[in-house]
């Protein structure tokens, strides 16, 4: 049977780009996008859907004969800290609706993103392993950790084919990030081109795990397309791209825009960043289904500046 895909939260940072990639593979009409608001420009079939509305989610799945759901709707770390109740409700209720749809046989496969936010201040910060101390202290991290436990539970107990990645900060030129602690690493490129200066909301020396969007999209699709027996972890996989601090990304930008300057004005997001790993050990993802990142910091910078319309010499 041909695959029919539903992307929930398709207007967000990942959804915007993932829908284009999935449509290249599965065909425009076999990928239905959905979000709480209509897209600025519809490239194919779309539906209005609040991820917390189970009835409507099920109706859309049945209407289009959906076989796979990518459930991307979530409140990210910074936004969820400002509205903890909504952060928890939306992140958990949305996941339950997706897991239940799979448990009840409405769909065959579910993708749900987790995050490096599942780790906390007591986690070893460097080369954080797949299995380690996890005591997240943000609402977002707590919801992602609880979500991981439920994914594994639904897989073991009900045979649900759920797959997940612990995304680091994601950096891309096609879509804006939506309320995360790692968002500075996208804004910095836009500001470098616009005003040649950037005021960073994290302080110098704050090293975080990051990944260029093409790598993240490839990891997502490779995991979803991997044979089920290779997906041995059903909570969520560590994946690593590149780790850097604001000074290092500024230095990388300066190779193309020598006059670029950075200044620092840390806000509440500093405490969130300080509770997260600096780098990730993704041995399991590499060994189980062959994950390998392609972009390092300088390649990413070159590509970002090129696509955002700047110099790349
Ligand atoms: C955030 O900063 O909240 C996200 C994430 C790392 O999950 N980008």
Coordinates of C-alpha atoms in Angstrom, one line a residue, residues 35-201:
X35 CA -1.2 23.2 11.6
X36 CA -3.3 25.3 13.8
X37 CA -3.2 28.1 11.2
X38 CA -3.3 27.9 7.4
X39 CA 0.1 28.0 5.7
X40 CA 1.3 31.2 4.0
X41 CA 1.5 29.2 0.8
X42 CA 0.0 25.8 0.4
X43 CA 2.3 23.5 -1.7
X44 CA -0.2 20.6 -1.5
X45 CA -3.1 19.3 0.5
X46 CA -3.4 20.8 4.0
X47 CA -5.8 20.7 6.9
X48 CA -6.4 22.9 9.9
X49 CA -5.6 20.9 13.1
X50 CA -5.0 21.6 16.7
X51 CA -2.8 18.7 17.9
X52 CA -4.8 18.6 21.1
X53 CA -8.1 17.9 19.2
X54 CA -8.1 14.1 19.0
X55 CA -11.4 13.9 17.2
X56 CA -10.3 16.1 14.4
X57 CA -6.9 14.4 14.2
X58 CA -8.6 11.0 13.8
X59 CA -11.1 12.4 11.2
X60 CA -8.2 13.8 9.1
X61 CA -6.3 10.5 9.4
X62 CA -9.4 8.6 8.2
X63 CA -10.3 11.1 5.5
X64 CA -6.9 10.9 3.8
X65 CA -6.1 7.2 4.6
X66 CA -3.0 8.3 6.5
X67 CA -0.4 5.6 7.2
X68 CA 2.4 7.7 8.9
X69 CA 2.2 10.7 11.1
X70 CA 5.1 13.2 11.8
X71 CA 3.9 14.8 15.0
X72 CA 6.0 18.0 15.2
X73 CA 3.6 20.4 17.1
X74 CA 5.2 21.5 20.4
X75 CA 6.0 24.4 22.6
X76 CA 9.8 24.7 22.7
X77 CA 12.0 25.4 25.7
X78 CA 11.8 29.2 26.1
X79 CA 8.1 29.5 25.2
X80 CA 7.2 26.7 27.5
X81 CA 9.0 28.3 30.5
X82 CA 6.7 31.3 30.0
X83 CA 3.6 29.2 29.9
X84 CA 4.3 26.0 31.7
X85 CA 0.8 24.6 31.9
X86 CA 0.2 25.0 28.2
X87 CA 3.7 23.6 27.5
X88 CA 2.9 20.4 29.4
X89 CA -0.7 20.1 28.1
X90 CA 0.2 20.6 24.5
X91 CA 3.3 18.6 24.4
X92 CA 1.8 15.6 26.2
X93 CA -1.8 15.6 24.9
X94 CA -0.5 15.9 21.3
X95 CA 1.7 12.9 21.8
X96 CA -1.0 10.8 23.5
X97 CA -3.3 11.5 20.5
X98 CA -0.6 10.3 18.1
X99 CA 0.3 7.3 20.2
X100 CA -3.4 6.3 20.6
X101 CA -4.0 6.6 16.8
X102 CA -1.1 4.1 16.3
X103 CA -2.3 1.8 19.2
X104 CA -5.8 1.7 17.7
X105 CA -4.4 0.8 14.3
X106 CA -5.3 4.0 12.5
X107 CA -1.7 4.6 11.4
X108 CA 1.3 2.3 11.0
X109 CA 4.1 4.6 12.0
X110 CA 4.6 7.6 14.2
X111 CA 7.5 10.1 14.3
X112 CA 7.8 12.3 17.4
X113 CA 10.8 14.6 18.1
X114 CA 12.5 14.6 21.4
X115 CA 15.4 17.0 22.3
X116 CA 18.7 17.4 24.1
X117 CA 16.4 19.1 26.7
X118 CA 15.7 15.7 28.2
X119 CA 19.1 16.1 29.9
X120 CA 19.6 18.3 32.9
X121 CA 22.3 19.9 35.2
X122 CA 23.3 16.6 36.7
X123 CA 23.9 14.9 33.3
X124 CA 27.6 14.6 32.2
X125 CA 27.9 17.6 29.8
X126 CA 30.6 16.4 27.4
X127 CA 29.9 13.6 25.0
X128 CA 26.6 12.9 26.8
X129 CA 25.8 9.2 26.3
X130 CA 22.5 7.7 25.2
X131 CA 21.9 6.2 28.6
X132 CA 22.8 8.5 31.5
X133 CA 21.4 10.6 34.4
X134 CA 18.4 12.6 33.2
X135 CA 17.0 15.2 35.5
X136 CA 15.6 18.0 33.2
X137 CA 14.6 21.2 35.0
X138 CA 12.6 22.9 32.2
X139 CA 8.9 22.2 31.4
X140 CA 9.9 21.4 27.8
X141 CA 12.6 18.9 29.0
X142 CA 10.3 17.3 31.5
X143 CA 7.6 16.9 28.8
X144 CA 10.1 15.4 26.4
X145 CA 11.5 13.0 28.9
X146 CA 8.0 11.9 30.0
X147 CA 7.1 11.6 26.3
X148 CA 10.1 9.4 25.6
X149 CA 9.0 7.0 28.4
X150 CA 5.5 6.8 26.9
X151 CA 6.9 6.1 23.4
X152 CA 8.9 3.2 24.8
X153 CA 5.9 2.0 26.8
X154 CA 3.5 2.1 23.9
X155 CA 6.1 0.2 21.8
X156 CA 6.7 -2.5 24.4
X157 CA 3.1 -2.8 25.6
X158 CA 1.1 -2.3 22.4
X159 CA 3.7 -2.8 19.6
X160 CA 3.4 0.8 18.4
X161 CA 6.0 1.6 15.7
X162 CA 7.1 4.9 17.1
X163 CA 10.5 6.5 16.2
X164 CA 12.2 9.5 17.7
X165 CA 15.4 11.7 17.7
X166 CA 16.7 13.9 20.4
X167 CA 17.3 17.0 18.3
X168 CA 20.1 19.4 19.1
X169 CA 19.5 23.1 18.2
X170 CA 18.5 23.2 14.5
X171 CA 19.8 25.8 12.1
X172 CA 18.3 26.4 8.7
X173 CA 17.8 29.2 6.2
X174 CA 14.3 28.4 5.0
X175 CA 12.3 28.7 8.2
X176 CA 12.4 30.6 11.4
X177 CA 13.0 28.9 14.8
X178 CA 10.0 29.1 17.1
X179 CA 10.9 29.9 20.7
X180 CA 13.9 27.8 21.6
X181 CA 17.1 28.4 23.6
X182 CA 19.2 27.6 20.5
X183 CA 17.4 30.1 18.3
X184 CA 20.4 32.6 18.5
X185 CA 22.3 30.4 16.1
X186 CA 19.8 31.1 13.3
X187 CA 19.3 34.8 14.2
X188 CA 23.0 35.5 14.1
X189 CA 23.3 34.7 10.4
X190 CA 20.3 37.0 9.5
X191 CA 21.7 39.8 11.6
X192 CA 25.3 39.3 10.3
X193 CA 24.0 39.9 6.8
X194 CA 21.6 42.7 7.7
X195 CA 23.5 44.8 10.2
X196 CA 27.0 43.1 10.6
X197 CA 26.4 42.9 14.3
X198 CA 24.5 40.7 16.7
X199 CA 23.5 40.9 20.4
X200 CA 23.5 37.4 21.7
X201 CA 21.1 36.3 24.5

